[in-house]
Amino acid sequence: MGSLNKKFPRLLPKPIKKNCRVSDLIDGAFKAYNGARIAEACRLFTEKMLANNGTVGMSLTGALTPAGLGAAAIVPLMKAGFVDWIVSTGANLYHDLHYGLGMQLFAGSPFLDDVQLRREGIIRIYDVLFDYDVLLDTDAFVRKVIQGPEFQKTMATDEFHHLLGKYVFERERKLGLKETSVLSAAYRHGVPIFTSSPGDSSIGMNVAAMALRDSKLQFDVNRDVNQTAAIVYDAKSTGLTSSVFILGGGSPKNFILQTEPQIQEVMGIEERGHDYFLQCTDARPDTGGLSGATPAEAVSWGKIDPDSLPACVVCYVDSTVSLPLITAYALTKVKPRKPKRLHDSREAIYKKLCDQYFKHGTVEKIAHRTDLDGVPAKKSRPRNLAKRSTGAGLKE
C-alpha cells in the first residue's frame, strides 16, 4: 500500500453536483479507463501543448464537420489561437462548405430505409441527413469559385484552401452567418489547412472536372510535404514546442507526423521529433495500421521525441465525444492566445527550411543517426518506453 500511495493518487472522486462545469466534471470524475485518458488529454493539451506559445497542429478524419463539430469545436479552437495549422481529409472540408453556404443538415436516424432515401433524394451519413441538392449546390459553388483568375495556377493545398475560405467568408457575410465554417475561420485567422489526398473528395472531383474545361488549377503536393515540414521546423528552431492533436487516423495522421521524418531522414537536418502527441481514435494498434499506431511506435520512426513519450496520450474514444469535452475544458482553463497566422509567413518559413536542406541535405544516403547525438533535448525527462507500451495512460 505504501508504494501505491507514493506513485499514484487515490481514486476517490467526489459526487457530481447540479450545474457542474465540464472542466470540473473531467477533473473530478474522469478517473479511470478512457475517462481517465480524456482527463489526461485535457491536461496535456492545456498544460503542455498550449504552454509557452507552442505550435499545435491538428489532423481531421472521420465525418466531423457533417456532425457540426466544425462550428461547435474546431472554429472556437482556432479563434482562441489553440490550433495553428490543420491537415484534413478533403471530405471534411467539402461538408464544411455546406455550413458556410447556409445549407441545412438534419439530425436523423441510422435506422432508415436507404433505398427509400435514394428515391427521395436524401443523403445519409450515419444519422446525419441532408437533401441531395446540398451536394449539387456545393459542387456548383466550388466550380464557380475556382474559375477565378487567382486559381489559374499550380498551388499547394494550403494556398488553395485560403483562397476558397475567402469566398466562403464573403458568402457567410452576405447570408448573415457567423463562425459556421472551418475554411472561413482559417482564412480569417491565418490558419493553414492542408489535404494529404486532394483528389480524394468532392472538392478534388470538381477540380478534376474543371481541368477538362481547361482550368489551370493544379495541386502541388510536393509543396505540401515541404511546407508542413517547414511549419514544424520553424517552431522547433525558434525554441517552441511542436504538438500534434490527432482526431481519428488515416492519411492526415501520417501526413502531420511525417513532417519530422521529412526533416531528419530525408533532408538530413538534426531534429528529435514532435514534442507532444494526443490522439482520439477507435483504431486498434495490433492490426498494424497507421491509424492505430501508438506514440511509442512513432518514436522508432523519429516522429516523436523519445523524452516526451511519458506525456503522450491516446484516448480510445469517438472524436464526437472527446473533441467537445477537450474543447470546453481548454476554453475554460486557458486564456486565448494570439493567433500565429502561419499562412502570412508561409514563404519565409518555407525558405528557412530550404536553406537548411541545401546546407545539410544530400542526394546520397543520409548518415544513420539513432542515438540522437548532437541533438539536444529541450527538457530533462527520464526515458521509460515500457511505461507507455500502449502510448496511453499513466502520469509521469
mmCIF file of C-alpha atoms in Angstrom:
data_model
loop_
_atom_site.group_PDB
_atom_site.id
_atom_site.type_symbol
_atom_site.label_atom_id
_atom_site.label_comp_id
_atom_site.label_asym_id
_atom_site.label_seq_id
_atom_site.Cartn_x
_atom_site.Cartn_y
_atom_site.Cartn_z
ATOM 1 C CA MET A 1 0.000 0.000 0.000
ATOM 2 C CA GLY A 2 2.808 2.366 0.853
ATOM 3 C CA SER A 3 4.340 2.086 -2.611
ATOM 4 C CA LEU A 4 0.975 2.761 -4.277
ATOM 5 C CA ASN A 5 0.457 5.924 -2.239
ATOM 6 C CA LYS A 6 3.831 7.200 -3.368
ATOM 7 C CA LYS A 7 3.260 6.519 -7.067
ATOM 8 C CA PHE A 8 -0.426 7.097 -7.702
ATOM 9 C CA PRO A 9 -3.232 9.377 -6.477
ATOM 10 C CA ARG A 10 -6.048 7.743 -4.544
ATOM 11 C CA LEU A 11 -9.153 7.001 -6.571
ATOM 12 C CA LEU A 12 -11.857 8.712 -4.518
ATOM 13 C CA PRO A 13 -13.949 11.105 -6.651
ATOM 14 C CA LYS A 14 -16.449 13.479 -5.127
ATOM 15 C CA PRO A 15 -20.163 13.226 -6.013
ATOM 16 C CA ILE A 16 -21.212 15.070 -9.171
ATOM 17 C CA LYS A 17 -23.377 18.070 -8.306
ATOM 18 C CA LYS A 18 -26.020 20.010 -10.149
ATOM 19 C CA ASN A 19 -24.744 22.555 -12.693
ATOM 20 C CA CYS A 20 -21.249 21.038 -12.639
ATOM 21 C CA ARG A 21 -18.909 22.622 -15.195
ATOM 22 C CA VAL A 22 -17.350 20.391 -17.846
ATOM 23 C CA SER A 23 -13.861 21.161 -16.560
ATOM 24 C CA ASP A 24 -14.852 20.280 -13.002
ATOM 25 C CA LEU A 25 -16.552 17.092 -14.199
ATOM 26 C CA ILE A 26 -13.445 15.966 -16.071
ATOM 27 C CA ASP A 27 -11.060 16.812 -13.235
ATOM 28 C CA GLY A 28 -13.334 15.331 -10.593
ATOM 29 C CA ALA A 29 -14.989 12.272 -12.108
ATOM 30 C CA PHE A 30 -12.934 11.094 -15.091
ATOM 31 C CA LYS A 31 -10.639 8.861 -13.034
ATOM 32 C CA ALA A 32 -10.319 5.512 -14.825
ATOM 33 C CA TYR A 33 -10.300 3.787 -18.207
ATOM 34 C CA ASN A 34 -10.843 6.060 -21.195
ATOM 35 C CA GLY A 35 -12.444 8.644 -18.953
ATOM 36 C CA ALA A 36 -9.028 8.997 -17.329
ATOM 37 C CA ARG A 37 -7.423 9.176 -20.753
ATOM 38 C CA ILE A 38 -9.716 12.092 -21.659
ATOM 39 C CA ALA A 39 -8.737 13.819 -18.424
ATOM 40 C CA GLU A 40 -5.063 13.261 -19.258
ATOM 41 C CA ALA A 41 -5.677 14.525 -22.774
ATOM 42 C CA CYS A 42 -7.265 17.707 -21.440
ATOM 43 C CA ARG A 43 -4.348 18.363 -19.116
ATOM 44 C CA LEU A 44 -1.778 17.547 -21.799
ATOM 45 C CA PHE A 45 -3.446 19.938 -24.218
ATOM 46 C CA THR A 46 -3.866 22.803 -21.776
ATOM 47 C CA GLU A 47 -0.777 22.478 -19.582
ATOM 48 C CA LYS A 48 1.857 21.428 -22.132
ATOM 49 C CA MET A 49 0.776 21.676 -25.753
ATOM 50 C CA LEU A 50 -0.594 25.225 -25.400
ATOM 51 C CA ALA A 51 2.027 26.352 -22.888
ATOM 52 C CA ASN A 52 4.665 28.921 -23.847
ATOM 53 C CA ASN A 53 3.028 29.609 -27.199
ATOM 54 C CA GLY A 54 3.741 26.095 -28.513
ATOM 55 C CA THR A 55 2.725 25.302 -32.080
ATOM 56 C CA VAL A 56 -0.255 22.929 -32.362
ATOM 57 C CA GLY A 57 -1.155 21.016 -35.494
ATOM 58 C CA MET A 58 -4.496 19.202 -35.765
ATOM 59 C CA SER A 59 -5.456 16.362 -38.108
ATOM 60 C CA LEU A 60 -9.091 15.659 -39.015
ATOM 61 C CA THR A 61 -10.528 12.361 -40.214
ATOM 62 C CA GLY A 62 -13.967 10.863 -39.901
ATOM 63 C CA ALA A 63 -17.141 12.766 -40.688
ATOM 64 C CA LEU A 64 -16.650 15.519 -38.101
ATOM 65 C CA THR A 65 -17.893 18.575 -39.991
ATOM 66 C CA PRO A 66 -21.162 16.960 -41.150
ATOM 67 C CA ALA A 67 -21.897 16.347 -37.459
ATOM 68 C CA GLY A 68 -21.474 20.064 -36.768
ATOM 69 C CA LEU A 69 -18.159 19.807 -34.928
ATOM 70 C CA GLY A 70 -16.556 22.332 -37.243
ATOM 71 C CA ALA A 71 -18.687 25.163 -35.902
ATOM 72 C CA ALA A 72 -19.064 23.662 -32.430
ATOM 73 C CA ALA A 73 -15.416 22.882 -31.629
ATOM 74 C CA ILE A 74 -12.817 23.408 -34.351
ATOM 75 C CA VAL A 75 -13.729 27.018 -35.129
ATOM 76 C CA PRO A 76 -13.687 28.032 -31.420
ATOM 77 C CA LEU A 77 -10.265 26.390 -31.024
ATOM 78 C CA MET A 78 -8.883 28.328 -33.989
ATOM 79 C CA LYS A 79 -10.477 31.548 -32.792
ATOM 80 C CA ALA A 80 -8.836 31.104 -29.383
ATOM 81 C CA GLY A 81 -5.445 30.546 -31.029
ATOM 82 C CA PHE A 82 -5.323 26.937 -29.820
ATOM 83 C CA VAL A 83 -4.896 25.351 -33.284
ATOM 84 C CA ASP A 84 -2.176 26.777 -35.535
ATOM 85 C CA TRP A 85 -2.348 24.503 -38.595
ATOM 86 C CA ILE A 86 -4.510 21.641 -39.845
ATOM 87 C CA VAL A 87 -4.299 18.548 -42.041
ATOM 88 C CA SER A 88 -7.765 17.359 -43.035
ATOM 89 C CA THR A 89 -9.481 14.952 -45.337
ATOM 90 C CA GLY A 90 -10.978 16.742 -48.292
ATOM 91 C CA ALA A 91 -14.378 15.340 -47.301
ATOM 92 C CA ASN A 92 -14.390 17.229 -44.016
ATOM 93 C CA LEU A 93 -13.655 20.472 -45.855
ATOM 94 C CA TYR A 94 -16.272 19.763 -48.501
ATOM 95 C CA HIS A 95 -19.012 19.138 -45.947
ATOM 96 C CA ASP A 96 -17.796 22.176 -44.009
ATOM 97 C CA LEU A 97 -18.794 24.219 -47.055
ATOM 98 C CA HIS A 98 -22.453 23.303 -46.508
ATOM 99 C CA TYR A 99 -22.463 25.243 -43.242
ATOM 100 C CA GLY A 100 -20.596 28.229 -44.655
ATOM 101 C CA LEU A 101 -23.079 28.413 -47.539
ATOM 102 C CA GLY A 102 -26.078 28.349 -45.204
ATOM 103 C CA MET A 103 -27.330 24.918 -46.241
ATOM 104 C CA GLN A 104 -29.396 22.695 -43.975
ATOM 105 C CA LEU A 105 -28.304 19.395 -42.427
ATOM 106 C CA PHE A 106 -30.523 17.440 -40.058
ATOM 107 C CA ALA A 107 -30.097 15.159 -37.043
ATOM 108 C CA GLY A 108 -31.821 11.974 -38.210
ATOM 109 C CA SER A 109 -31.539 8.248 -37.554
ATOM 110 C CA PRO A 110 -29.180 5.460 -38.666
ATOM 111 C CA PHE A 111 -32.146 3.088 -38.966
ATOM 112 C CA LEU A 112 -33.812 4.408 -42.102
ATOM 113 C CA ASP A 113 -34.561 2.734 -45.435
ATOM 114 C CA ASP A 114 -31.666 3.855 -47.656
ATOM 115 C CA VAL A 115 -33.395 2.712 -50.844
ATOM 116 C CA GLN A 116 -36.326 4.969 -49.969
ATOM 117 C CA LEU A 117 -33.904 7.794 -49.082
ATOM 118 C CA ARG A 118 -32.344 7.420 -52.507
ATOM 119 C CA ARG A 119 -35.748 7.672 -54.170
ATOM 120 C CA GLU A 120 -36.461 10.838 -52.164
ATOM 121 C CA GLY A 121 -33.080 12.396 -52.894
ATOM 122 C CA ILE A 122 -31.841 12.328 -49.297
ATOM 123 C CA ILE A 123 -28.218 11.678 -48.364
ATOM 124 C CA ARG A 124 -27.335 9.875 -45.114
ATOM 125 C CA ILE A 125 -24.076 9.942 -43.145
ATOM 126 C CA TYR A 126 -24.998 7.513 -40.366
ATOM 127 C CA ASP A 127 -27.599 9.659 -38.548
ATOM 128 C CA VAL A 128 -26.947 12.968 -40.379
ATOM 129 C CA LEU A 129 -29.370 13.689 -43.211
ATOM 130 C CA PHE A 130 -29.469 16.313 -45.958
ATOM 131 C CA ASP A 131 -31.029 16.884 -49.347
ATOM 132 C CA TYR A 132 -29.172 15.799 -52.477
ATOM 133 C CA ASP A 133 -29.328 19.411 -53.670
ATOM 134 C CA VAL A 134 -26.910 20.283 -50.858
ATOM 135 C CA LEU A 135 -24.250 18.339 -52.758
ATOM 136 C CA LEU A 136 -25.239 19.750 -56.150
ATOM 137 C CA ASP A 137 -25.299 23.350 -54.915
ATOM 138 C CA THR A 138 -21.969 22.949 -53.102
ATOM 139 C CA ASP A 139 -20.417 21.459 -56.242
ATOM 140 C CA ALA A 140 -21.687 24.406 -58.284
ATOM 141 C CA PHE A 141 -20.214 26.867 -55.749
ATOM 142 C CA VAL A 142 -16.788 25.210 -55.942
ATOM 143 C CA ARG A 143 -16.808 25.141 -59.743
ATOM 144 C CA LYS A 144 -17.817 28.797 -59.963
ATOM 145 C CA VAL A 145 -15.214 29.955 -57.453
ATOM 146 C CA ILE A 146 -12.267 28.104 -58.963
ATOM 147 C CA GLN A 147 -12.890 29.752 -62.318
ATOM 148 C CA GLY A 148 -11.470 32.943 -60.802
ATOM 149 C CA PRO A 149 -8.126 34.193 -62.162
ATOM 150 C CA GLU A 150 -6.335 33.682 -58.813
ATOM 151 C CA PHE A 151 -6.991 29.938 -59.102
ATOM 152 C CA GLN A 152 -5.474 29.539 -62.553
ATOM 153 C CA LYS A 153 -2.127 28.204 -61.480
ATOM 154 C CA THR A 154 -0.389 25.395 -59.618
ATOM 155 C CA MET A 155 -0.577 25.840 -55.840
ATOM 156 C CA ALA A 156 -0.225 23.975 -52.570
ATOM 157 C CA THR A 157 -3.440 22.933 -50.848
ATOM 158 C CA ASP A 158 -2.961 25.436 -48.003
ATOM 159 C CA GLU A 159 -2.959 28.294 -50.510
ATOM 160 C CA PHE A 160 -5.979 26.811 -52.268
ATOM 161 C CA HIS A 161 -7.947 26.467 -49.039
ATOM 162 C CA HIS A 162 -7.021 30.014 -48.010
ATOM 163 C CA LEU A 163 -8.422 31.376 -51.273
ATOM 164 C CA LEU A 164 -11.509 29.165 -51.042
ATOM 165 C CA GLY A 165 -12.009 30.225 -47.432
ATOM 166 C CA LYS A 166 -12.064 33.862 -48.541
ATOM 167 C CA TYR A 167 -15.067 33.182 -50.769
ATOM 168 C CA VAL A 168 -16.812 31.187 -48.040
ATOM 169 C CA PHE A 169 -16.260 34.072 -45.622
ATOM 170 C CA GLU A 170 -17.789 36.502 -48.110
ATOM 171 C CA ARG A 171 -20.790 34.214 -48.576
ATOM 172 C CA GLU A 172 -21.216 33.964 -44.789
ATOM 173 C CA ARG A 173 -21.306 37.748 -44.532
ATOM 174 C CA LYS A 174 -23.923 38.059 -47.259
ATOM 175 C CA LEU A 175 -26.084 35.442 -45.533
ATOM 176 C CA GLY A 176 -25.629 36.997 -42.090
ATOM 177 C CA LEU A 177 -23.841 33.900 -40.796
ATOM 178 C CA LYS A 178 -21.035 33.979 -38.262
ATOM 179 C CA GLU A 179 -18.383 31.396 -37.380
ATOM 180 C CA THR A 180 -20.061 28.468 -39.119
ATOM 181 C CA SER A 181 -17.215 27.285 -41.343
ATOM 182 C CA VAL A 182 -13.726 25.904 -40.647
ATOM 183 C CA LEU A 183 -12.482 27.164 -44.020
ATOM 184 C CA SER A 184 -13.819 30.639 -43.355
ATOM 185 C CA ALA A 185 -12.347 30.741 -39.853
ATOM 186 C CA ALA A 186 -8.991 29.503 -41.142
ATOM 187 C CA TYR A 187 -8.970 32.329 -43.687
ATOM 188 C CA ARG A 188 -9.790 34.920 -41.011
ATOM 189 C CA HIS A 189 -7.221 33.661 -38.509
ATOM 190 C CA GLY A 190 -4.436 32.728 -40.942
ATOM 191 C CA VAL A 191 -4.531 29.001 -40.133
ATOM 192 C CA PRO A 192 -3.059 26.889 -42.976
ATOM 193 C CA ILE A 193 -5.162 23.866 -43.937
ATOM 194 C CA PHE A 194 -3.628 21.033 -45.946
ATOM 195 C CA THR A 195 -5.224 17.993 -47.559
ATOM 196 C CA SER A 196 -2.976 14.961 -47.818
ATOM 197 C CA SER A 197 -5.024 13.449 -50.682
ATOM 198 C CA PRO A 198 -6.501 16.398 -52.606
ATOM 199 C CA GLY A 199 -8.148 14.212 -55.250
ATOM 200 C CA ASP A 200 -9.970 12.109 -52.665
ATOM 201 C CA SER A 201 -13.046 14.285 -52.080
ATOM 202 C CA SER A 202 -15.815 16.102 -53.881
ATOM 203 C CA ILE A 203 -13.671 19.249 -53.923
ATOM 204 C CA GLY A 204 -10.973 17.352 -55.788
ATOM 205 C CA MET A 205 -13.581 15.795 -58.065
ATOM 206 C CA ASN A 206 -14.829 19.229 -59.103
ATOM 207 C CA VAL A 207 -11.284 20.488 -59.640
ATOM 208 C CA ALA A 208 -10.644 17.454 -61.867
ATOM 209 C CA ALA A 209 -13.801 18.088 -63.880
ATOM 210 C CA MET A 210 -12.862 21.725 -64.426
ATOM 211 C CA ALA A 211 -9.454 20.622 -65.701
ATOM 212 C CA LEU A 212 -11.335 19.155 -68.671
ATOM 213 C CA ARG A 213 -12.601 22.693 -69.319
ATOM 214 C CA ASP A 214 -9.029 23.992 -69.428
ATOM 215 C CA SER A 215 -8.816 25.157 -65.820
ATOM 216 C CA LYS A 216 -5.149 25.686 -64.929
ATOM 217 C CA LEU A 217 -5.625 24.794 -61.269
ATOM 218 C CA GLN A 218 -3.272 22.027 -60.153
ATOM 219 C CA PHE A 219 -2.268 20.926 -56.648
ATOM 220 C CA ASP A 220 1.420 20.997 -55.748
ATOM 221 C CA VAL A 221 1.684 18.022 -53.407
ATOM 222 C CA ASN A 222 5.469 18.423 -53.174
ATOM 223 C CA ARG A 223 4.991 21.905 -51.763
ATOM 224 C CA ASP A 224 2.516 20.465 -49.238
ATOM 225 C CA VAL A 225 5.084 17.953 -47.967
ATOM 226 C CA ASN A 226 7.790 20.577 -47.628
ATOM 227 C CA GLN A 227 5.519 23.343 -46.334
ATOM 228 C CA THR A 228 4.203 21.216 -43.481
ATOM 229 C CA ALA A 229 7.757 20.226 -42.586
ATOM 230 C CA ALA A 230 8.693 23.903 -42.674
ATOM 231 C CA ILE A 231 5.991 24.735 -40.126
ATOM 232 C CA VAL A 232 7.365 22.128 -37.728
ATOM 233 C CA TYR A 233 10.991 23.104 -38.306
ATOM 234 C CA ASP A 234 10.194 26.782 -37.777
ATOM 235 C CA ALA A 235 8.587 26.002 -34.420
ATOM 236 C CA LYS A 236 11.408 23.773 -33.205
ATOM 237 C CA SER A 237 14.226 26.007 -34.464
ATOM 238 C CA THR A 238 12.777 29.040 -32.675
ATOM 239 C CA GLY A 239 12.546 27.257 -29.325
ATOM 240 C CA LEU A 240 8.839 26.456 -29.439
ATOM 241 C CA THR A 241 7.329 23.023 -28.947
ATOM 242 C CA SER A 242 5.579 21.226 -31.803
ATOM 243 C CA SER A 243 2.490 19.221 -30.881
ATOM 244 C CA VAL A 244 0.071 17.072 -32.846
ATOM 245 C CA PHE A 245 -3.619 16.739 -31.940
ATOM 246 C CA ILE A 246 -4.891 13.799 -33.989
ATOM 247 C CA LEU A 247 -8.608 13.149 -34.430
ATOM 248 C CA GLY A 248 -9.076 9.699 -35.931
ATOM 249 C CA GLY A 249 -6.187 8.411 -38.010
ATOM 250 C CA GLY A 250 -5.839 7.739 -41.715
ATOM 251 C CA SER A 251 -3.789 9.714 -44.196
ATOM 252 C CA PRO A 252 -3.972 13.053 -42.301
ATOM 253 C CA LYS A 253 -2.430 11.382 -39.235
ATOM 254 C CA ASN A 254 0.534 10.166 -41.238
ATOM 255 C CA PHE A 255 0.854 13.460 -43.099
ATOM 256 C CA ILE A 256 1.076 15.513 -39.913
ATOM 257 C CA LEU A 257 3.531 13.058 -38.313
ATOM 258 C CA GLN A 258 5.762 12.527 -41.355
ATOM 259 C CA THR A 259 6.962 16.114 -41.064
ATOM 260 C CA GLU A 260 9.666 15.010 -38.624
ATOM 261 C CA PRO A 261 10.998 12.123 -40.782
ATOM 262 C CA GLN A 262 10.976 14.564 -43.700
ATOM 263 C CA ILE A 263 13.213 16.911 -41.709
ATOM 264 C CA GLN A 264 15.506 14.228 -40.267
ATOM 265 C CA GLU A 265 15.525 11.195 -42.554
ATOM 266 C CA VAL A 266 15.101 12.863 -45.942
ATOM 267 C CA MET A 267 16.522 16.362 -45.532
ATOM 268 C CA GLY A 268 19.334 15.413 -43.152
ATOM 269 C CA ILE A 269 18.538 18.158 -40.637
ATOM 270 C CA GLU A 270 19.097 17.273 -36.995
ATOM 271 C CA GLU A 271 15.871 17.079 -35.009
ATOM 272 C CA ARG A 272 14.299 14.924 -32.286
ATOM 273 C CA GLY A 273 10.619 14.635 -33.202
ATOM 274 C CA HIS A 274 7.350 16.261 -32.194
ATOM 275 C CA ASP A 275 7.206 17.201 -28.533
ATOM 276 C CA TYR A 276 3.649 16.138 -27.711
ATOM 277 C CA PHE A 277 1.211 13.618 -29.204
ATOM 278 C CA LEU A 278 -2.519 13.497 -28.451
ATOM 279 C CA GLN A 279 -4.825 11.178 -30.371
ATOM 280 C CA CYS A 280 -8.519 10.329 -30.152
ATOM 281 C CA THR A 281 -9.224 7.145 -32.089
ATOM 282 C CA ASP A 282 -11.182 3.901 -32.216
ATOM 283 C CA ALA A 283 -8.439 2.098 -34.178
ATOM 284 C CA ARG A 284 -6.544 -0.822 -32.624
ATOM 285 C CA PRO A 285 -2.737 -0.945 -32.722
ATOM 286 C CA ASP A 286 -2.467 -4.715 -33.213
ATOM 287 C CA THR A 287 -3.690 -4.670 -36.834
ATOM 288 C CA GLY A 288 -0.527 -2.857 -37.937
ATOM 289 C CA GLY A 289 -2.388 0.074 -39.486
ATOM 290 C CA LEU A 290 -1.141 3.624 -39.080
ATOM 291 C CA SER A 291 -4.476 4.770 -37.646
ATOM 292 C CA GLY A 292 -3.928 2.664 -34.529
ATOM 293 C CA ALA A 293 -0.153 3.065 -34.287
ATOM 294 C CA THR A 294 0.879 4.290 -30.846
ATOM 295 C CA PRO A 295 3.185 7.200 -29.996
ATOM 296 C CA ALA A 296 5.663 4.629 -28.679
ATOM 297 C CA GLU A 297 5.868 3.167 -32.180
ATOM 298 C CA ALA A 298 6.165 6.673 -33.625
ATOM 299 C CA VAL A 299 9.303 7.200 -31.541
ATOM 300 C CA SER A 300 11.063 4.467 -33.531
ATOM 301 C CA TRP A 301 10.402 6.442 -36.721
ATOM 302 C CA GLY A 302 11.687 9.717 -35.309
ATOM 303 C CA LYS A 303 8.202 11.193 -35.365
ATOM 304 C CA ILE A 304 8.030 11.767 -31.604
ATOM 305 C CA ASP A 305 10.744 12.995 -29.241
ATOM 306 C CA PRO A 306 11.533 9.972 -27.011
ATOM 307 C CA ASP A 307 11.927 12.224 -23.976
ATOM 308 C CA SER A 308 8.286 13.291 -24.401
ATOM 309 C CA LEU A 309 6.847 9.778 -24.617
ATOM 310 C CA PRO A 310 5.634 9.595 -20.985
ATOM 311 C CA ALA A 311 3.425 12.617 -21.632
ATOM 312 C CA CYS A 312 1.799 11.272 -24.825
ATOM 313 C CA VAL A 313 -1.864 10.274 -24.617
ATOM 314 C CA VAL A 314 -4.186 8.126 -26.722
ATOM 315 C CA CYS A 315 -7.926 8.217 -25.981
ATOM 316 C CA TYR A 316 -9.801 5.238 -27.421
ATOM 317 C CA VAL A 317 -12.930 7.322 -27.730
ATOM 318 C CA ASP A 318 -15.058 8.531 -30.634
ATOM 319 C CA SER A 319 -13.932 12.045 -31.596
ATOM 320 C CA THR A 320 -17.530 13.260 -31.497
ATOM 321 C CA VAL A 321 -17.395 12.566 -27.747
ATOM 322 C CA SER A 322 -13.839 13.598 -26.911
ATOM 323 C CA LEU A 323 -13.423 16.731 -29.038
ATOM 324 C CA PRO A 324 -16.294 18.732 -27.479
ATOM 325 C CA LEU A 325 -15.067 17.794 -23.996
ATOM 326 C CA ILE A 326 -11.452 18.754 -24.703
ATOM 327 C CA THR A 327 -12.587 21.987 -26.369
ATOM 328 C CA ALA A 328 -14.799 23.016 -23.457
ATOM 329 C CA TYR A 329 -12.036 22.158 -20.974
ATOM 330 C CA ALA A 330 -9.408 24.161 -22.868
ATOM 331 C CA LEU A 331 -11.608 27.236 -23.339
ATOM 332 C CA THR A 332 -12.315 27.213 -19.592
ATOM 333 C CA LYS A 333 -8.751 26.631 -18.420
ATOM 334 C CA VAL A 334 -6.594 28.632 -20.837
ATOM 335 C CA LYS A 335 -6.765 32.272 -21.897
ATOM 336 C CA PRO A 336 -6.980 32.825 -25.662
ATOM 337 C CA ARG A 337 -3.646 33.087 -27.419
ATOM 338 C CA LYS A 338 -2.755 35.491 -30.195
ATOM 339 C CA PRO A 339 -3.116 33.550 -33.467
ATOM 340 C CA LYS A 340 0.232 32.748 -35.081
ATOM 341 C CA ARG A 341 -1.195 33.399 -38.560
ATOM 342 C CA LEU A 342 1.218 30.917 -40.098
ATOM 343 C CA HIS A 343 -0.306 31.467 -43.519
ATOM 344 C CA ASP A 344 1.055 35.016 -43.531
ATOM 345 C CA SER A 345 4.630 33.799 -43.007
ATOM 346 C CA ARG A 346 4.427 30.696 -45.230
ATOM 347 C CA GLU A 347 7.047 31.901 -47.722
ATOM 348 C CA ALA A 348 9.555 32.893 -45.036
ATOM 349 C CA ILE A 349 9.338 29.635 -43.118
ATOM 350 C CA TYR A 350 9.491 27.676 -46.370
ATOM 351 C CA LYS A 351 12.699 29.449 -47.359
ATOM 352 C CA LYS A 352 14.124 28.791 -43.895
ATOM 353 C CA LEU A 353 13.663 25.045 -44.326
ATOM 354 C CA CYS A 354 15.041 25.125 -47.868
ATOM 355 C CA ASP A 355 18.177 26.922 -46.693
ATOM 356 C CA GLN A 356 18.779 24.250 -44.056
ATOM 357 C CA TYR A 357 18.136 21.447 -46.529
ATOM 358 C CA PHE A 358 20.684 22.752 -49.019
ATOM 359 C CA LYS A 359 23.116 23.182 -46.150
ATOM 360 C CA HIS A 360 22.725 19.678 -44.668
ATOM 361 C CA GLY A 361 20.908 17.548 -47.252
ATOM 362 C CA THR A 362 22.267 15.309 -49.969
ATOM 363 C CA VAL A 363 21.012 13.087 -52.770
ATOM 364 C CA GLU A 364 23.190 10.334 -51.327
ATOM 365 C CA LYS A 365 22.306 8.230 -48.295
ATOM 366 C CA ILE A 366 21.763 10.298 -45.150
ATOM 367 C CA ALA A 367 24.064 9.474 -42.229
ATOM 368 C CA HIS A 368 22.427 6.982 -39.876
ATOM 369 C CA ARG A 369 21.639 8.623 -36.515
ATOM 370 C CA THR A 370 19.747 6.641 -33.879
ATOM 371 C CA ASP A 371 21.437 7.770 -30.674
ATOM 372 C CA LEU A 372 20.390 11.411 -31.121
ATOM 373 C CA ASP A 373 23.963 12.535 -30.529
ATOM 374 C CA GLY A 374 24.333 16.229 -31.070
ATOM 375 C CA VAL A 375 20.580 16.777 -30.968
ATOM 376 C CA PRO A 376 19.847 18.410 -27.617
ATOM 377 C CA ALA A 377 16.645 17.641 -25.771
ATOM 378 C CA LYS A 378 14.505 20.592 -24.766
ATOM 379 C CA LYS A 379 13.710 19.162 -21.398
ATOM 380 C CA SER A 380 15.264 16.733 -18.991
ATOM 381 C CA ARG A 381 12.892 13.825 -18.630
ATOM 382 C CA PRO A 382 13.717 10.193 -17.842
ATOM 383 C CA ARG A 383 13.005 7.775 -20.651
ATOM 384 C CA ASN A 384 10.755 4.855 -19.871
ATOM 385 C CA LEU A 385 9.473 3.238 -23.022
ATOM 386 C CA ALA A 386 7.978 0.227 -21.227
ATOM 387 C CA LYS A 387 5.888 2.519 -19.075
ATOM 388 C CA ARG A 388 3.847 3.505 -22.097
ATOM 389 C CA SER A 389 3.811 0.375 -24.187
ATOM 390 C CA THR A 390 0.353 1.366 -25.380
ATOM 391 C CA GLY A 391 1.263 5.022 -25.573
ATOM 392 C CA ALA A 392 -1.580 5.986 -23.265
ATOM 393 C CA GLY A 393 -2.371 6.156 -19.658
ATOM 394 C CA LEU A 394 -0.043 6.873 -16.819
ATOM 395 C CA LYS A 395 1.158 10.147 -15.418
ATOM 396 C CA GLU A 396 4.832 10.930 -15.335
#
